[in-house]
Amino acid sequence: MGRRVCVVVQSRANYARIKSVLVACAGHPDLDLQVILGASAVLERYGDLRASLQAEGLNVSNIIHNVVEGAVPATMVKSTALGMIELSSAFENLRPDIVLTVADRFETLATAVAASYMNISVAHTQGGEFTGSIDESVRHSITKLSQIHFPATERARNVLIRMGEAPRSVFLTGCPSIDLAAGAKSKPSLAALNRRGVGGSLDPAQPYLVVVQHPVTTEFDSAQDQAACLIESVERLRNGGLQVVWMWPNIDAGSDAMSKALRTYREDIAPENVHFYKNFDPEEFLSIMQGCTVMIGNSSAAIREGSFLGVPAVNVGSRQAGRERGPNVIDVGYDADVIYSATQTHLNREQPIESSTLYGDGNAGQRIAQHLAEVDLTVQKSFYIDGEK
Amino acid sequence: MGRRVCVVVQSRANYARIKSVLVACAGHPDLDLQVILGASAVLERYGDLRASLQAEGLNVSNIIHNVVEGAVPATMVKSTALGMIELSSAFENLRPDIVLTVADRFETLATAVAASYMNISVAHTQGGEFTGSIDESVRHSITKLSQIHFPATERARNVLIRMGEAPRSVFLTGCPSIDLAAGAKSKPSLAALNRRGVGGSLDPAQPYLVVVQHPVTTEFDSAQDQAACLIESVERLRNGGLQVVWMWPNIDAGSDAMSKALRTYREDIAPENVHFYKNFDPEEFLSIMQGCTVMIGNSSAAIREGSFLGVPAVNVGSRQAGRERGPNVIDVGYDADVIYSATQTHLNREQPIESSTLYGDGNAGQRIAQHLAEVDLTVQKSFYIDGEK
Amino acid sequence: MGRRVCVVVQSRANYARIKSVLVACAGHPDLDLQVILGASAVLERYGDLRASLQAEGLNVSNIIHNVVEGAVPATMVKSTALGMIELSSAFENLRPDIVLTVADRFETLATAVAASYMNISVAHTQGGEFTGSIDESVRHSITKLSQIHFPATERARNVLIRMGEAPRSVFLTGCPSIDLAAGAKSKPSLAALNRRGVGGSLDPAQPYLVVVQHPVTTEFDSAQDQAACLIESVERLRNGGLQVVWMWPNIDAGSDAMSKALRTYREDIAPENVHFYKNFDPEEFLSIMQGCTVMIGNSSAAIREGSFLGVPAVNVGSRQAGRERGPNVIDVGYDADVIYSATQTHLNREQPIESSTLYGDGNAGQRIAQHLAEVDLTVQKSFYIDGEK
Amino acid sequence: MGRRVCVVVQSRANYARIKSVLVACAGHPDLDLQVILGASAVLERYGDLRASLQAEGLNVSNIIHNVVEGAVPATMVKSTALGMIELSSAFENLRPDIVLTVADRFETLATAVAASYMNISVAHTQGGEFTGSIDESVRHSITKLSQIHFPATERARNVLIRMGEAPRSVFLTGCPSIDLAAGAKSKPSLAALNRRGVGGSLDPAQPYLVVVQHPVTTEFDSAQDQAACLIESVERLRNGGLQVVWMWPNIDAGSDAMSKALRTYREDIAPENVHFYKNFDPEEFLSIMQGCTVMIGNSSAAIREGSFLGVPAVNVGSRQAGRERGPNVIDVGYDADVIYSATQTHLNREQPIESSTLYGDGNAGQRIAQHLAEVDLTVQKSFYIDGEK
């Protein structure tokens, strides 16, 4: 029997960032993969992932229900807490040797706390990066609970060591999300665009924008204004003839206000060339990104996978503040005029944007699986200071 | 109305380390102090703190019950989770501007997570220090969720900045526990030693040891052996005529096994010159430390307050690994012979140990209150790299 | 200061059934009303009640978040549990003399358990009635935790006494929902019908059906089939020219499957004369019921308020099995033909249906407030057997 | 594979009352037994049951940790809630056909709620009996959530039917606790009395009292006074030369105050002929009861097993109010004089008390196992009224 590696996936975004690792672990002779799905990953309205994993031949070991409805800051706390209660019981049953947690969504802190308190080695992807929102705090907090690190970039690797993580525990592997991007098709199918979601019918042969805007929990009270601003600028672009693929926001605090603004927009204006989506399978979404004219909003995908795919991106607001960027990103604030003109800058671009390997070369999954099989496991952490110990 | 500062106290150990801050905040004209008591701080068998605070004229705003019995690693997770659920409701009612959390016990992570997710500024004492046990991970994890830092030592201050905390948010104040030590009486009273606990009657005029040994959660399975080893060495010292003040372990995972070993020892041997205590008021305990011959075990008090008071200490095992020490500490492993002979070394000492201000000069409480009243409050954290931003 | 009566409202349905009591208690000189809102009553997507209460001049003492998303049987358990954790803290702060809980939704059991374990007298409305679904078990279970009973019907009163409740604790008051029905307007306004929800525009001057179908938790696996059957029969009626007011299901287990069937229907067929609603204010809904041609589904409103208003109703399936009925109800099973022909029977009716006072005369709120002010409070329950004690 | 019967055992008292059922189910060819241990049944300080079950060859399927420390009314609510969260996850993994819950302790309501909400048939022992404390409410509340009933007495059977339970679902089997009593040895061994607990050494050949006093949650504030009263009367009897076997109270709200009074008594008086015990194995305790002179307190064992064994009992206070009694019980209030003289009445008795089969004949376990294998399983409950349906 191999080393038991338990991966906790708590959202569709998590899944896209870890899928190639799941596949690589499942196929590794020295690893026994366990998958726990929780939070929005098992909710109908955010796109239950169970079918997606089954389709990949990946078994789910355990389902946990831990989303406390409300999407206010206090329910973020309670959802994380409920996740800890459920995960501690699940870990007692599954007895993993390593628990792998993905990136920096608020509820993923539950995984790191539960595993570390239970003396299970914690492995973490996307440590050492910088952003805004509560994610910035969550990410570094998870790092300090983790024994094994798989940063995506060289800078992130250095940040981790600077934060006191021992170099022998930090493995620069690139981001698994780039593994999927490397295999993305260049254009979405008509069916992919129209068989789901609500709104007008889109033609993938004609230019279209992709809009993804999530709430920034640390700017909770501005969620409605931020949505209004983005709607205003997209309305202008849409009236100029561009089609729009619009993604609903995630469950972070502020999503209710943001969704309400979107719903009102959709029902009042009923824009014919805008289609709203709750989610896609990761590969589908990557081909939609690949084929789009410009991507607008505050999604990390525009910056990570976008840099590899060379997707023109307008990044709005503070959510991605500090994150390393390729040449595909123009940063703007919440100002409808500025968002509009930054988009125009991309539209007027004469040369396509070159692909960047800033976030990886497409082989992160295999590398991570191999490290998980080989790394020395320790429980007690100790702060690393170079030259001192 | 002043700035609302909410301090969450989750154990008697927490209280000793923050008491001078509570008193200073309560008396500060620009601060409104709120105190939440939770975890073992409200449990009869660990010494309910309500009466102690009342005696100091400190009001308790809220009580939370969050200790899930069991003292295994999984219940540490569940207790922390329940704390998060309760604290998020309490914070909604109390609406603090700043939440202050103390040191590094596992359940204190609940305070930092709840407050930071709710966009309340988190202040933290004892950040930047190094130890063993899960405390090491918890402490640094809390740092990365906190906006305001009150390190106790110069080295700790530098570690915090190295970890990415902005220098303007890091205030070297010394440890509030030294404030109490600075006022400690030089000898305990007879009453203090004999009116509580169980066991033989002690005479404060005769030499006595103080033994404090807590479980190390990351060495959960060794708790019983560790207790047995300590008992063996203390038995030898006791048979040599020394009296013993023995403290029961705290509620960390492993405490059941450790308590059981102690109970068996007490009931089987019924040692006449050993007295067992659940807890003391902080000042009482400091005078007991002040008057003792040697302190044995793995308590941080031996190292922190002990360095200031010049208490000869034998520190056993990994729990305090990496913590800065004054000249009063001899470090040993779990070996009864070595513990015995290290104690003899102290007993044979000709000169008293000098007081050290490594952990503070006795004015931390006033300094912290003043910073809390004046510091700029921000919600969004951002990683500091010197020379870069 | 008066007797503190705390009413816990956990859904919009709860609110309609207790509103007249809230108003009467708020105005009673010997009562201090406390209102706690929780569960779906504070969720945007089920119609957050905070604004509604504010509009009535009713203060909310406390908000609790306790809905664990998923709408499967296990999340019903977890939502109820989280409610208990939150309510026990809220009751500690509010110190009510009496806690009043409404009817029989699964999460209301949390209120009765929390209050009774905390030695607070529990008052309960709608005890002693019979239905299907888990409500049947929940209702009687709450009765056995309650000290004070406000049954709606004579039969229900007798059932409560038969179950061992002392006659002096059982007050036949009628159902507060009838108080609102007694004041309902005879026709909804155009605005009420069209300013909310999604779907075609409706004309209140033309005949319309009202369709309300909730999941039956004890038939969880049939939810999708039941929705399909109802859709089929309504499609036939709609194609015959009738307009349709369709309410989304509540959050009971099965609501995801049911909602999905409805969403698919709405998006595939896009029926012009059907409008879908999440919720109405109680009075608005009563005027919609009052003005409708036939009401179809399994809502208790069709039977309770419907009997008073004389609304022709087709009751489908087991959810209301055993509930007392007025002459306005035709009962049918899940068979599209039978549902269709029962509706035709109502449409062919020559005389309007007479109003029945089976569930009350419109003065329940005042009566209940007065009893709450006067009733002797006891904590210890004791089983009543007539003629024996 | 047989029918899966899951028994949830949450205390040592539960275990004694269900052990013969566990053994019978484990040996039944058509049943697959699952055992979940939770609450105080897995706590060291209340006597962890894991070893006891293992010694009987009974496998434990799942352990849950759900006791929230504090022993106040609010923590009873939270412990029950945590039990519901954990049990709903455990039931999802174990997929039982029937869940069996024992008697009426507050945390057992968690079992009935979780299983019934999840559409699993609930079987219940000891329904239809009358007592005081919160148990009275809990017991009947569980009945109304249960599909299958195993009452111990004829009267209890009739009460269940009167409460609306269908006669075909009510099986008069006697109480499984009598099965163990039927096999009890007539005298405890010296070892059984002295190898555990704390206090003086007892001689089983000399007369001894058994004192068992639990808190009455509905009289929470009187716990300390009630303990003081009992201590006073026992002191008088002890000074008269009787030995005393004294059991610590259970974890119900009030146990902290009661334990404190006992601890003070023990440490201040240090009575030589009194020995204090946390727990015994069921058979051991029955032989101690069998051999005792008089049993004093408010334990149900004095009434149930005591009636079968003919143990002279003085029942104090309201905790057992309403419970059917054999001729072995004298009921008294909290008055030290009256307790003393009632004990004297028993001591002056010339004839032994005859055994009664009021609570069973010793074959309940076999009967219950057979019914569990054969009974028709239904999910939807419906209220039974004789002559009506």
Coordinates of N, CA and C in Angstrom, one line a residue, chain C residues 187-244:
Chain C
K187 N -58.4 41.2 -4.2 CA -57.6 41.0 -5.5 C -56.3 41.6 -5.3
P188 N -55.3 41.0 -5.9 CA -53.9 41.5 -5.9 C -53.9 42.7 -6.9
S189 N -52.9 43.6 -6.7 CA -52.7 44.6 -7.7 C -51.9 44.1 -8.9
L190 N -51.9 44.8 -10.0 CA -51.1 44.5 -11.1 C -49.6 44.5 -10.7
A191 N -49.3 45.6 -10.0 CA -47.9 45.8 -9.5 C -47.4 44.6 -8.7
A192 N -48.3 44.1 -7.8 CA -47.9 43.0 -6.9 C -47.5 41.8 -7.7
L193 N -48.2 41.6 -8.8 CA -48.0 40.4 -9.6 C -46.8 40.5 -10.5
N194 N -46.5 41.7 -11.0 CA -45.5 41.8 -12.0 C -44.2 42.5 -11.7
R195 N -44.1 43.1 -10.5 CA -42.9 43.8 -10.2 C -41.8 42.9 -9.7
R196 N -42.2 41.7 -9.3 CA -41.2 40.8 -8.8 C -41.1 39.5 -9.5
G197 N -40.2 38.6 -9.2 CA -40.1 37.3 -9.8 C -39.7 37.4 -11.3
V198 N -39.8 36.3 -12.0 CA -39.4 36.2 -13.4 C -40.5 35.5 -14.2
G199 N -40.6 35.9 -15.5 CA -41.6 35.2 -16.3 C -42.5 36.2 -17.0
G200 N -43.6 35.7 -17.6 CA -44.5 36.5 -18.3 C -45.3 37.5 -17.5
S201 N -45.9 38.5 -18.1 CA -46.7 39.5 -17.4 C -48.1 39.0 -17.2
L202 N -48.6 39.1 -16.0 CA -49.9 38.6 -15.6 C -50.9 39.7 -15.4
D203 N -52.2 39.4 -15.7 CA -53.3 40.3 -15.5 C -54.2 39.8 -14.4
P204 N -54.3 40.5 -13.3 CA -55.1 40.0 -12.2 C -56.6 40.0 -12.5
A205 N -57.0 40.7 -13.6 CA -58.4 40.7 -13.9 C -58.8 39.4 -14.6
Q206 N -57.8 38.7 -15.2 CA -58.1 37.4 -15.8 C -57.8 36.3 -14.9
P207 N -58.5 35.1 -15.1 CA -58.3 34.0 -14.2 C -56.8 33.5 -14.1
Y208 N -56.4 33.1 -12.9 CA -55.1 32.6 -12.7 C -55.1 31.5 -11.7
L209 N -54.2 30.6 -11.9 CA -53.9 29.5 -10.9 C -52.8 30.0 -9.9
V210 N -52.8 29.4 -8.7 CA -51.6 29.6 -7.9 C -51.0 28.2 -7.6
V211 N -49.8 28.0 -7.9 CA -49.1 26.7 -7.7 C -48.0 26.8 -6.7
V212 N -48.1 26.0 -5.6 CA -47.1 25.9 -4.6 C -46.8 24.5 -4.2
Q213 N -45.6 24.1 -4.5 CA -45.3 22.7 -4.3 C -44.0 22.6 -3.6
H214 N -44.0 22.1 -2.3 CA -42.7 21.9 -1.6 C -42.3 20.5 -1.6
P215 N -41.0 20.2 -1.3 CA -40.6 18.8 -1.3 C -41.1 18.1 0.0
V216 N -41.3 16.8 -0.1 CA -41.7 16.0 1.1 C -40.4 15.3 1.5
T217 N -39.8 15.7 2.6 CA -38.5 15.1 3.0 C -38.5 13.6 3.1
T218 N -39.6 13.1 3.5 CA -39.7 11.6 3.7 C -39.8 10.9 2.4
E219 N -40.0 11.7 1.3 CA -40.1 11.1 -0.1 C -39.0 11.8 -0.9
F220 N -37.8 12.0 -0.3 CA -36.7 12.7 -0.9 C -36.4 12.3 -2.3
D221 N -36.4 11.0 -2.5 CA -35.9 10.5 -3.8 C -37.0 10.7 -4.9
S222 N -38.2 11.1 -4.6 CA -39.2 11.3 -5.6 C -39.4 12.8 -6.0
A223 N -38.6 13.7 -5.4 CA -38.8 15.1 -5.6 C -38.9 15.5 -7.1
Q224 N -38.0 14.9 -7.9 CA -37.9 15.3 -9.3 C -39.2 14.8 -10.0
D225 N -39.6 13.6 -9.8 CA -40.8 13.0 -10.4 C -42.0 13.8 -10.0
Q226 N -42.1 14.2 -8.8 CA -43.3 14.9 -8.3 C -43.4 16.3 -9.0
A227 N -42.2 16.9 -9.2 CA -42.2 18.2 -9.9 C -42.6 18.0 -11.3
A228 N -42.1 16.9 -12.0 CA -42.4 16.7 -13.4 C -43.9 16.5 -13.5
C229 N -44.5 15.7 -12.6 CA -46.0 15.4 -12.7 C -46.8 16.7 -12.6
L230 N -46.4 17.6 -11.7 CA -47.1 18.8 -11.5 C -47.0 19.7 -12.7
I231 N -45.7 19.8 -13.2 CA -45.5 20.6 -14.4 C -46.4 20.1 -15.6
E232 N -46.5 18.8 -15.7 CA -47.3 18.3 -16.9 C -48.7 18.8 -16.8
S233 N -49.3 18.7 -15.6 CA -50.7 19.0 -15.4 C -50.9 20.5 -15.6
V234 N -50.0 21.3 -15.0 CA -50.1 22.8 -15.1 C -49.9 23.2 -16.6
E235 N -49.0 22.5 -17.3 CA -48.8 22.9 -18.7 C -50.1 22.8 -19.5
R236 N -50.9 21.7 -19.2 CA -52.2 21.5 -19.9 C -53.2 22.6 -19.5
L237 N -53.2 23.0 -18.3 CA -54.1 24.1 -17.9 C -53.7 25.4 -18.5
R238 N -52.4 25.7 -18.5 CA -51.9 26.9 -19.0 C -52.2 27.0 -20.5
N239 N -52.0 25.9 -21.2 CA -52.3 25.9 -22.6 C -53.7 26.1 -22.9
G240 N -54.6 25.8 -21.9 CA -56.0 26.1 -22.0 C -56.3 27.5 -21.7
G241 N -55.3 28.3 -21.5 CA -55.5 29.8 -21.3 C -55.4 30.3 -20.0
L242 N -55.2 29.5 -18.9 CA -55.1 30.0 -17.6 C -53.7 30.6 -17.3
Q243 N -53.7 31.7 -16.6 CA -52.4 32.3 -16.1 C -52.0 31.5 -14.9
V244 N -50.7 31.6 -14.6 CA -50.1 30.8 -13.5 C -49.2 31.6 -12.6

